[in-house]
CSV table of C-alpha atoms and ligand atoms in Angstrom, one decimal:
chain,number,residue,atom,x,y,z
A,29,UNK,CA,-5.8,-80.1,33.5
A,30,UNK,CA,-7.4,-79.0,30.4
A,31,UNK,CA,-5.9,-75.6,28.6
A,32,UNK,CA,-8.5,-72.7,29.7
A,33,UNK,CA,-10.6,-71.2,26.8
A,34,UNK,CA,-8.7,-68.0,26.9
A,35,UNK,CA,-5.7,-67.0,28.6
A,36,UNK,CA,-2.9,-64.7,30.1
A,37,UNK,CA,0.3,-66.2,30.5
A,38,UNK,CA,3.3,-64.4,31.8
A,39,UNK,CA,6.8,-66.1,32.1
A,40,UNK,CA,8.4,-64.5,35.4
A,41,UNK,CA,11.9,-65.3,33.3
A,42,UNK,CA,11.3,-62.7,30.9
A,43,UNK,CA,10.7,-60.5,33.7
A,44,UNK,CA,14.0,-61.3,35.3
A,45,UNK,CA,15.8,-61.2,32.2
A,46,UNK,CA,14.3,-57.8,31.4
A,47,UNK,CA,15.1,-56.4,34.6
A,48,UNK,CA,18.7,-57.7,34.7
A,49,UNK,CA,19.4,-56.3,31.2
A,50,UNK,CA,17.6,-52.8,32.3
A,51,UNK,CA,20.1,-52.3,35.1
A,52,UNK,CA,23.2,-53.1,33.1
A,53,UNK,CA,22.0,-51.0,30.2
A,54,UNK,CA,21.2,-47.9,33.3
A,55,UNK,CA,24.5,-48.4,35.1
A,56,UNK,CA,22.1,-46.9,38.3
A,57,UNK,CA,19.2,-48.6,40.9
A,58,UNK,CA,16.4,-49.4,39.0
A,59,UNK,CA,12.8,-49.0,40.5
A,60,UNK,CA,10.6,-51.1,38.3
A,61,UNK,CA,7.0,-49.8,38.2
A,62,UNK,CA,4.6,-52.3,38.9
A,63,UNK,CA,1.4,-49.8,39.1
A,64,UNK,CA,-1.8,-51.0,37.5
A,65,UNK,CA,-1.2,-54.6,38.5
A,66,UNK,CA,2.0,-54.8,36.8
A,67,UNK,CA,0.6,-53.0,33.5
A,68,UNK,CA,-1.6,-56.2,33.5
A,69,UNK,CA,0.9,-59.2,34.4
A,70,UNK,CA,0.2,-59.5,38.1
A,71,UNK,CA,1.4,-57.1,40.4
A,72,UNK,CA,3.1,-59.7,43.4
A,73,UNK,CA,4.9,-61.8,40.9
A,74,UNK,CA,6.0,-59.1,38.7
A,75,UNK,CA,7.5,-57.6,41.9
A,76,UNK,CA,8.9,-60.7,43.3
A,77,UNK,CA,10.8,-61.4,40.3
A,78,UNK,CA,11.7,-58.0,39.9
A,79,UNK,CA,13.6,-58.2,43.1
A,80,UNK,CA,14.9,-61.3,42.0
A,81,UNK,CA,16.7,-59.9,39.6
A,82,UNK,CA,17.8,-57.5,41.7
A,83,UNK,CA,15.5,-54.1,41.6
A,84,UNK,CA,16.6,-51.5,44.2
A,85,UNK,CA,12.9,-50.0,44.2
A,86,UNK,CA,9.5,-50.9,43.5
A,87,UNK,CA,7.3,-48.2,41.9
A,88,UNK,CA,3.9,-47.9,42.6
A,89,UNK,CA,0.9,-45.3,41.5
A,90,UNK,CA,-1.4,-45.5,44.3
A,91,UNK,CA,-1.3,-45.9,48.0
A,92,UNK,CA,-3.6,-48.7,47.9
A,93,UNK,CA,-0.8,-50.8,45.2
A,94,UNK,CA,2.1,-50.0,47.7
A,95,UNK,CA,0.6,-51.2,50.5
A,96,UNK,CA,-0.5,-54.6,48.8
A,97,UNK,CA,2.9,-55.1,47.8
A,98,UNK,CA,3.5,-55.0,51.7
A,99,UNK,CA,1.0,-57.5,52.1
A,100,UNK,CA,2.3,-59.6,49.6
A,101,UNK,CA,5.6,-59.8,51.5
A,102,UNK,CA,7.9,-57.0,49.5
A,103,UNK,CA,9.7,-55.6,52.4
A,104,UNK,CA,12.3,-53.5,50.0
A,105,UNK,CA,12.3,-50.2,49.0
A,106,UNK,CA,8.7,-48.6,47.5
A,107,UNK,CA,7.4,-45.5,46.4
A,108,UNK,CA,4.3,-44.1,45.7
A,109,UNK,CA,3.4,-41.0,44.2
A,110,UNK,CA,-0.5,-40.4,43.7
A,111,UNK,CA,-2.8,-39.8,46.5
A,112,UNK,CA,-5.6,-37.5,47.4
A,113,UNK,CA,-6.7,-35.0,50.4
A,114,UNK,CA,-7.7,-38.0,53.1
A,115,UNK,CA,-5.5,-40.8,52.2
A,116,UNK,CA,-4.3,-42.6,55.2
A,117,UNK,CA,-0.6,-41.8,55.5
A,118,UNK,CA,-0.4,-43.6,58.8
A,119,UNK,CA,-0.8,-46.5,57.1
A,120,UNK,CA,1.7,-45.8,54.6
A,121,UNK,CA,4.2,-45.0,57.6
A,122,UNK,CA,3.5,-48.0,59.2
A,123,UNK,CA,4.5,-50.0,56.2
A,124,UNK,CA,7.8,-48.2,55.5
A,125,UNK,CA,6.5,-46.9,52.3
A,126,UNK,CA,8.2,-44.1,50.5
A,127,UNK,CA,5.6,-41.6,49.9
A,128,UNK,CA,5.4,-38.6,47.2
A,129,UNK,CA,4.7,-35.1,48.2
A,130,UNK,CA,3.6,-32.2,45.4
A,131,UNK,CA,2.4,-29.5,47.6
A,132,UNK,CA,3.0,-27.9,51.4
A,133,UNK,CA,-0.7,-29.2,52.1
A,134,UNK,CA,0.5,-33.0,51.5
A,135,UNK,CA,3.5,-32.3,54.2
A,136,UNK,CA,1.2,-31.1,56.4
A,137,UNK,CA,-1.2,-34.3,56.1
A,138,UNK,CA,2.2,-36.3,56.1
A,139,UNK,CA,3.0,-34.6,59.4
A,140,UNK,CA,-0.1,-35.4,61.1
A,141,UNK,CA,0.2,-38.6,60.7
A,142,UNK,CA,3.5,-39.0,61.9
A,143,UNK,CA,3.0,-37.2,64.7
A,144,UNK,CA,-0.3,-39.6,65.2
A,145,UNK,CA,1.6,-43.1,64.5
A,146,UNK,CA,4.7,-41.8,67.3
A,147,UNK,CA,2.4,-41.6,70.0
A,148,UNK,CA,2.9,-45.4,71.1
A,149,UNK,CA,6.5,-45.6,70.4
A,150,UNK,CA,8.7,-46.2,72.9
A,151,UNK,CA,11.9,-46.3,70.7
A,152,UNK,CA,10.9,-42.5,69.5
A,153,UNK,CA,9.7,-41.8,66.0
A,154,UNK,CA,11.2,-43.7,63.5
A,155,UNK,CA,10.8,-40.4,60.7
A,156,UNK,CA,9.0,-40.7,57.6
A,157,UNK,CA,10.5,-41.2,54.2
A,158,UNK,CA,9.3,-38.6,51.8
A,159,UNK,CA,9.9,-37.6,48.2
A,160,UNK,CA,9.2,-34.4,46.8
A,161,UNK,CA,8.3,-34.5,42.9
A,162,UNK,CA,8.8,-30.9,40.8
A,163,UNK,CA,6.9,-30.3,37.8
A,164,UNK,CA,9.1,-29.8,35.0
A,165,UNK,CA,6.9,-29.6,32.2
A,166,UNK,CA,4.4,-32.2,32.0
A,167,UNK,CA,2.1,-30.2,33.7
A,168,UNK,CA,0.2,-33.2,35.7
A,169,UNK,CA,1.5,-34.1,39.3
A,170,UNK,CA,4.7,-32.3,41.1
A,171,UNK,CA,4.8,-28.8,42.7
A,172,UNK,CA,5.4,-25.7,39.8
A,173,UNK,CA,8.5,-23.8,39.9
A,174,UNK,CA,6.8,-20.7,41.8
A,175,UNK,CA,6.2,-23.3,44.8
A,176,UNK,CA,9.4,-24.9,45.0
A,177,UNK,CA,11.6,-23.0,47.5
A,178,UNK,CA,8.2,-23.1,49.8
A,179,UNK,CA,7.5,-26.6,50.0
A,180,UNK,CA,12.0,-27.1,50.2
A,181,UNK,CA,12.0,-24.9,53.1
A,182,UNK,CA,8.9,-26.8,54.5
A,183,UNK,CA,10.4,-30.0,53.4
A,184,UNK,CA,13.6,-29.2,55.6
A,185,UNK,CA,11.5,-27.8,58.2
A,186,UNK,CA,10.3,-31.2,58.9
A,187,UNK,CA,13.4,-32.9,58.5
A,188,UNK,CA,14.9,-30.6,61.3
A,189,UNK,CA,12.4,-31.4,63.5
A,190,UNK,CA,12.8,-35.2,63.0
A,191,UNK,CA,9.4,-35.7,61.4
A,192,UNK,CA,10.9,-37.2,58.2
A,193,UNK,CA,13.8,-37.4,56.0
A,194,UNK,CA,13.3,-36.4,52.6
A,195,UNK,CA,14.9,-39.3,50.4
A,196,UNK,CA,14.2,-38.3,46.8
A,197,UNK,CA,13.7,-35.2,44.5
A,198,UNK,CA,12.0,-36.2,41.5
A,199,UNK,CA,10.1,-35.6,37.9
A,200,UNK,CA,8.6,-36.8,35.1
A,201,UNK,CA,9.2,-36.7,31.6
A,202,UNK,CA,6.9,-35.7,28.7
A,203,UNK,CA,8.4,-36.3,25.4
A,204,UNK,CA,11.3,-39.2,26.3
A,205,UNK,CA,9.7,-41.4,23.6
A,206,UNK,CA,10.3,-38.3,20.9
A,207,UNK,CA,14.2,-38.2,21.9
A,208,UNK,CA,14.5,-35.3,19.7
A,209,UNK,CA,11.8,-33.4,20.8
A,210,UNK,CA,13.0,-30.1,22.8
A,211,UNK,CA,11.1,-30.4,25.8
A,212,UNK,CA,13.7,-33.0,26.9
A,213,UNK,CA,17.0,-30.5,27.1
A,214,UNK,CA,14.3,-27.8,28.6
A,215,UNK,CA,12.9,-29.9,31.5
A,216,UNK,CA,16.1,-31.7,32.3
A,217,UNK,CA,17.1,-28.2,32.4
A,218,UNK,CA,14.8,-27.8,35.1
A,219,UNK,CA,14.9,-29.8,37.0
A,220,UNK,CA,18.8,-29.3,37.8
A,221,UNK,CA,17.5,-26.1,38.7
A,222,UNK,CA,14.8,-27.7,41.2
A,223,UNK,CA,17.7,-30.3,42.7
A,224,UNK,CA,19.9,-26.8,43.2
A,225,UNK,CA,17.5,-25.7,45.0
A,226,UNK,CA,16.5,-28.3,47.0
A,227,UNK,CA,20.2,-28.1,47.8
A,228,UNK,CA,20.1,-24.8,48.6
A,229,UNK,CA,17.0,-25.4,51.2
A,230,UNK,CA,19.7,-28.1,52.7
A,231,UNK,CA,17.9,-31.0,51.8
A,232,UNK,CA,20.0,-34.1,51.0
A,233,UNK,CA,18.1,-36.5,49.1
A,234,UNK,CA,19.7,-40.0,48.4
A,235,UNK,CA,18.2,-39.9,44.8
A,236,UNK,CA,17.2,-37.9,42.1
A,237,UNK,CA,15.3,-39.3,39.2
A,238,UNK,CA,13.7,-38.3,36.6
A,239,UNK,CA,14.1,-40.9,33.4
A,240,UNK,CA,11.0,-43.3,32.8
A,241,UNK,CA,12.0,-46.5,30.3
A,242,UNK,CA,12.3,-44.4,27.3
A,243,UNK,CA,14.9,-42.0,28.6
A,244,UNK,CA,16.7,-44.8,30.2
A,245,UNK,CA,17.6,-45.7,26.9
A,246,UNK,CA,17.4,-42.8,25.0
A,247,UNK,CA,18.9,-40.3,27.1
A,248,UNK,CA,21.7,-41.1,29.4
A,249,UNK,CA,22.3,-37.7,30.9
A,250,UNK,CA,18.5,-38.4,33.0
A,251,UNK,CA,19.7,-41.3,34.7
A,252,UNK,CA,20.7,-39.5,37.6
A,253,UNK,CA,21.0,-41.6,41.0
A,254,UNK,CA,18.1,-44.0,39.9
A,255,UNK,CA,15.9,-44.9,37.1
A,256,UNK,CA,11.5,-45.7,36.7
A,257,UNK,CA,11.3,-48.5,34.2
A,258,UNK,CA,8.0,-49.7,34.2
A,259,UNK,CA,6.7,-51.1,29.9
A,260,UNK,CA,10.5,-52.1,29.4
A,261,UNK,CA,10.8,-54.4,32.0
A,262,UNK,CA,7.6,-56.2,30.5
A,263,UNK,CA,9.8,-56.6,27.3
A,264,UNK,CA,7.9,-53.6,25.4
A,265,UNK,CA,9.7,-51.0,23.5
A,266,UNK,CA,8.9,-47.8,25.1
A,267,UNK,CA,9.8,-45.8,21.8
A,268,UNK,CA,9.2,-48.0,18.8
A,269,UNK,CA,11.7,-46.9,16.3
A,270,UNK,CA,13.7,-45.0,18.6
A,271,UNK,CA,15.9,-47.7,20.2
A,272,UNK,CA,18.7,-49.8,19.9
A,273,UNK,CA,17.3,-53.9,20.4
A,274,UNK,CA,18.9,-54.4,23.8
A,275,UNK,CA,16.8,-58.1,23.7
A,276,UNK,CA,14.5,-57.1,25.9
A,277,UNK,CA,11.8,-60.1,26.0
A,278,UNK,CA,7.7,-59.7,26.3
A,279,UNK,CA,6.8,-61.2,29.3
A,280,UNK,CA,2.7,-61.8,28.5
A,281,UNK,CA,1.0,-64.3,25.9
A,282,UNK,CA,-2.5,-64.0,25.4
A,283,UNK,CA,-3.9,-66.9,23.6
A,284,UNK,CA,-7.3,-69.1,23.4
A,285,UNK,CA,-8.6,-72.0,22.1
A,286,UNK,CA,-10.6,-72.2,18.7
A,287,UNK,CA,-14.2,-72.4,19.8
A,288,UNK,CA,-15.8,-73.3,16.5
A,289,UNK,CA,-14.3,-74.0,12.8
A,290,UNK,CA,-16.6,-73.6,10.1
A,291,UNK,CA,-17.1,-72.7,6.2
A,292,UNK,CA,-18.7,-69.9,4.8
A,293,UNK,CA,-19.6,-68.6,1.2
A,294,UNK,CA,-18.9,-66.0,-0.9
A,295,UNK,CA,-20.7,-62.9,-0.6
A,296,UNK,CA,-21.4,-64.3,3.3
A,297,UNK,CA,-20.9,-61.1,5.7
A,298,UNK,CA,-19.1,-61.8,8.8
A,299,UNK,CA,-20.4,-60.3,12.7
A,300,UNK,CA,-22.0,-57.2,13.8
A,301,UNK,CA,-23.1,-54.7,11.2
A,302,UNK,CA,-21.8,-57.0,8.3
A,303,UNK,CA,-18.2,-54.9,7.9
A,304,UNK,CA,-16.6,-57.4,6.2
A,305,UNK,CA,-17.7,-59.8,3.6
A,306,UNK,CA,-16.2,-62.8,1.9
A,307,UNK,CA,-14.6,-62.2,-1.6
A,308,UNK,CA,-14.3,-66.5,-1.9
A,309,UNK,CA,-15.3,-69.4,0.1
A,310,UNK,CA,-13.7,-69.6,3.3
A,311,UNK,CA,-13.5,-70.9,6.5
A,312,UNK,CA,-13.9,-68.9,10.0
A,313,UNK,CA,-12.5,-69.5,13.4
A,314,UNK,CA,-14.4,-68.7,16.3
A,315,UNK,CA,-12.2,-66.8,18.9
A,316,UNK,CA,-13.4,-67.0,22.7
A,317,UNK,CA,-12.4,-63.6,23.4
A,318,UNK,CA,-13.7,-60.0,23.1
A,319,UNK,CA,-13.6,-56.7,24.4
A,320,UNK,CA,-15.2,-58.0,27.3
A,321,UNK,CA,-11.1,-59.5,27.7
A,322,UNK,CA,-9.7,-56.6,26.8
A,323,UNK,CA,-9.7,-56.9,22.9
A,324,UNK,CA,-9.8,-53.6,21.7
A,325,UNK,CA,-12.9,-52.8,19.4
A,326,UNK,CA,-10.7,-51.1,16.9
A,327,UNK,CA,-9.0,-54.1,16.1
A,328,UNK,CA,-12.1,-55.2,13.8
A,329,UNK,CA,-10.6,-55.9,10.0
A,330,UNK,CA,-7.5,-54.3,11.1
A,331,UNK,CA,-5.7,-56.9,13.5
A,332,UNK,CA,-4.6,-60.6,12.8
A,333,UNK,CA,-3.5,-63.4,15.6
A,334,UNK,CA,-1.4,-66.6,15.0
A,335,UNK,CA,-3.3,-70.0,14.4
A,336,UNK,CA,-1.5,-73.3,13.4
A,337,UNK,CA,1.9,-70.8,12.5
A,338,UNK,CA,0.5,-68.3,10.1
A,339,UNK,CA,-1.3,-65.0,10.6
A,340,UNK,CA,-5.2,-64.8,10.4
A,341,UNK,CA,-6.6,-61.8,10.1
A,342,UNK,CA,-9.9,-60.1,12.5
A,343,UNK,CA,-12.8,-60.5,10.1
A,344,UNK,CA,-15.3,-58.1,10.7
A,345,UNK,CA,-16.1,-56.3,14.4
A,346,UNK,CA,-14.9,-57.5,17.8
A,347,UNK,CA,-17.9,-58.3,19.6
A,348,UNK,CA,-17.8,-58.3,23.6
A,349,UNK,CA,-17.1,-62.1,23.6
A,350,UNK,CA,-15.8,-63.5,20.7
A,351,UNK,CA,-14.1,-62.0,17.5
A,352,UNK,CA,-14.2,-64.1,13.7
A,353,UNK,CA,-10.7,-64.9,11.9
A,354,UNK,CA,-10.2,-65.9,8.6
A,355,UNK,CA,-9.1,-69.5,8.3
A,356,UNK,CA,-8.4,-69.4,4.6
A,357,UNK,CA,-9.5,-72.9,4.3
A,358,UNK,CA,-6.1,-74.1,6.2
A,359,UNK,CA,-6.8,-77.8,8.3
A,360,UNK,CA,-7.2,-76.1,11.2
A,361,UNK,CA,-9.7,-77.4,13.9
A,362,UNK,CA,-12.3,-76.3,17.1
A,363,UNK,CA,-9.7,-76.3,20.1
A,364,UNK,CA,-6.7,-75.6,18.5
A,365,UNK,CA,-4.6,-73.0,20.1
A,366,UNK,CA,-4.8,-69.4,19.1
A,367,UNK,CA,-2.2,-66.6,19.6
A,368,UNK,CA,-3.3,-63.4,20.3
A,369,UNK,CA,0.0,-61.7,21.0
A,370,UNK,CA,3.1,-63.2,22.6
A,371,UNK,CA,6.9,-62.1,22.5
A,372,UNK,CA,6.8,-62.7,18.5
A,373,UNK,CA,9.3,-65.5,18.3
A,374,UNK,CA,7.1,-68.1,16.3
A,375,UNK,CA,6.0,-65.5,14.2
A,376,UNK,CA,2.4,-64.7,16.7
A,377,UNK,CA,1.9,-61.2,16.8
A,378,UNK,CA,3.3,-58.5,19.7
A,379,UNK,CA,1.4,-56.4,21.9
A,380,UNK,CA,3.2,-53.7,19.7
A,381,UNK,CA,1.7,-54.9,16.4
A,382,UNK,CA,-1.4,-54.5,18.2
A,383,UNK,CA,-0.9,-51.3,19.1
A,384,UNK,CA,0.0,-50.3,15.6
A,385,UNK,CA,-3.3,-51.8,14.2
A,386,UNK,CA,-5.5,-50.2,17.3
A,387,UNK,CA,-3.4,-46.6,16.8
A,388,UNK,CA,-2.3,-46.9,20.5
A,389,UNK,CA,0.9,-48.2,22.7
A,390,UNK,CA,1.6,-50.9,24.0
A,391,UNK,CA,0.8,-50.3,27.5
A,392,UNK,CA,-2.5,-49.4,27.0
A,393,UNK,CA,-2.6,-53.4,25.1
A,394,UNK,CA,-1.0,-54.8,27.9
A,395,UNK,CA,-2.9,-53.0,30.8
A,396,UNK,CA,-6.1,-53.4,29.5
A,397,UNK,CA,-6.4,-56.9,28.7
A,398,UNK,CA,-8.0,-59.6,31.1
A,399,UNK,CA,-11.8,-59.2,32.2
A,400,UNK,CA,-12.4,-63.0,31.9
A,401,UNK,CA,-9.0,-64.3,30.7
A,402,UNK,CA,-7.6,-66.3,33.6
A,403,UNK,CA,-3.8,-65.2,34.4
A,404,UNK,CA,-1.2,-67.9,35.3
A,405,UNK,CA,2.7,-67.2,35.8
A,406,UNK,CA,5.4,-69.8,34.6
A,407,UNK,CA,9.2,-69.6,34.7
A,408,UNK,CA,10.7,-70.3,31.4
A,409,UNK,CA,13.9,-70.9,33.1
A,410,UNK,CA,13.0,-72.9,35.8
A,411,UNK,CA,14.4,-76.9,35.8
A,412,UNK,CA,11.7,-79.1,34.0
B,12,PLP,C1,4.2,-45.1,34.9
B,12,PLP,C2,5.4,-44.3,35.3
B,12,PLP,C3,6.7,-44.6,35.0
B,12,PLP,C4,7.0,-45.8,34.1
B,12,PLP,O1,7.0,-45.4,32.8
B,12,PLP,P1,7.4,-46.3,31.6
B,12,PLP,O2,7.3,-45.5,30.4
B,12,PLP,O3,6.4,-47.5,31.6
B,12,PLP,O4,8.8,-46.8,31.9
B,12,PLP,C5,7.7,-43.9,35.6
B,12,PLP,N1,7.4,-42.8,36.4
B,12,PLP,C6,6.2,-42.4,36.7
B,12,PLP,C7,6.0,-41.3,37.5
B,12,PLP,C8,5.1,-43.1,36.1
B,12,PLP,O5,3.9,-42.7,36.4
């Protein structure tokens, strides 16, 4: 089969390996988040090999992203934490999902639906799981301090009357890429204070977690019974500058085929609105891929990929199909391969280098890329 013009490529090894080293570095159950289609590497066979190498839980965003990992045959633990008034719990009972609650009202939709789904058992209800997540400073999802002994004592309500079993209390960190940044003692802080009393409502829950990938490796004291990793186990540094190398490998390579190699002239200005214009004879390569793929705009004169070994820099804007490199004269021809970001080991840049160049992070690189790239999965390690 002939190489596609432009491509994602994830190697399901890296993934493995990533995962593997995550839980020896945690010493705890690692849930490996697989929301937004696996931050861009394919959602089903990030999870699969995520279980492969051993992940306790799966993490997803939506509703929706749990249930396909259902239907793509996960039957292991998975939780879910963001859903809206009207979102079809039964259907996330049915499935065995793990469910997030912020608020009283979301027990109370949670209830109806089990109470709806026990109708036809005859074995009795088999109860819900539900997790309750407390806001301990990120001000985005999870129920405030002020609510908390309402939605415990609701919580436990529910568990006495066999509705469900609440199987996690849990939060979200802010600042755990800024390991020195306050808010991290402060809403650890709190959310001892939430677990106490969730304790003190009675509730049980078989884990607490609060630590994303950053805190995982920055801050041991969030570990707690289980940890989120979702960028790390792609290989990504979740706090460039911050960690210890613990050889975590990127999992995706992005990478094309030269479309067209050609010579221009001094004083020739290269793509839309003529940003960038030749100092010296040159030549240009012709990169099948825009932001049409993903490729962010700001990456115009700022970013380079890898072509025949050496960088080449962006010259001039990304257009929506096709961005201009600089060739520097080097024999390089139409269909050789370009490197738009891989795990840097032939000297192709990372999806962190281009999140430097595009003042962003890495997961937004990741996430973001594909439009008309095709996606295919390989196995680095498996026998030839
Ligand atoms: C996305 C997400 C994570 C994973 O964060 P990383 O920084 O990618 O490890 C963990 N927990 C929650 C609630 C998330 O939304």
């Amino acid at each position: 089969m002939t190489r596609p013009r432009a491509e994602i490529v994830v190697d399901l090894a890296a993934i493995r390996h990533n995962v593997r080293t995550l839980r020896r570095t945690a010493g705890v159950p690692v849930m490996v988040v697989v929301k937004a289609d696996g931050y861009g590497h394919g959602m089903a066979q990030v999870a699969a090999a995520a279980r492969a190498a051993g992940a306790e839980w799966l993490g997803a965003a939506t509703l929706d992203e749990a249930l396909a990992l259902r239907a793509a045959g996960d039957t292991g633990r998975v939780l879910c934490w963001l859903t809206v008034p009207g979102e079809d719990y039964a259907a996330a009972l049915a499935a065995d999902l793990d469910v997030t609650a912020y608020s009283v009202a979301e027990l109370d939709e949670i209830a109806a639906a089990a109470s709806d789904s026990d109708s036809g058992s005859a074995t009795g209800p088999r109860p819900a799981r539900v997790q309750l997540k407390v806001d301990t400073g990120l001000s985005r999802g999870g129920a405030s301090e002020r609510d908390w002994e309402g939605l415990f004592a609701r919580a436990r309500a529910g568990e006495e009357a066999g509705r469900w079993r609440v199987t996690g209390v849990w939060s979200h960190l802010a600042c755990s890429d800024d390991p020195d940044h306050p808010a991290n003692d402060a809403q650890e802080a709190t959310f001892r204070r939430a677990l106490e009393a969730a304790e003190r409502a009675g509730l049980r829950p078989e884990v607490r977690h609060l630590a994303n990938s950053a805190a995982t490796l920055l801050r041991p004291s969030s570990r707690f019974d289980l940890v989120r990793c979702g960028i790390a186990s792609y290989g990504l540094d979740p706090a460039p500058g911050e960690t210890d190398d613990i050889g975590l490998v990127p999992a995706m390579t992005v990478r094309a085929r030269l479309a067209l190699v050609k010579a221009i002239a001094a004083g020739d200005a290269v793509s839309y609105g003529h940003t960038w214009t030749a100092d010296r004879p040159t030549t240009v390569g012709l990169v099948p891929a825009g932001y049409g793929e993903g490729v962010p705009r700001q990456a115009g004169n700022v970013a380079s990929v890898a072509v025949g070994g050496r960088r080449r820099p962006i010259r001039g804007r990304v257009c929506m199909d096709q961005v201009v490199v600089d060739l520097d004269g080097d024999p390089v021809e139409a269909g050789d391969e370009v490197v738009l970001f891989g795990p840097g080991r032939d000297g192709e840049p990372t999806a962190q280098d281009w999140a430097q160049w595009c003042d962003t992070i890495s997961y937004e690189i990741v996430t973001r890329i594909g439009g008309r790239l095709t996606r295919s999965h390989v196995d680095s390690e498996a026998p030839a």
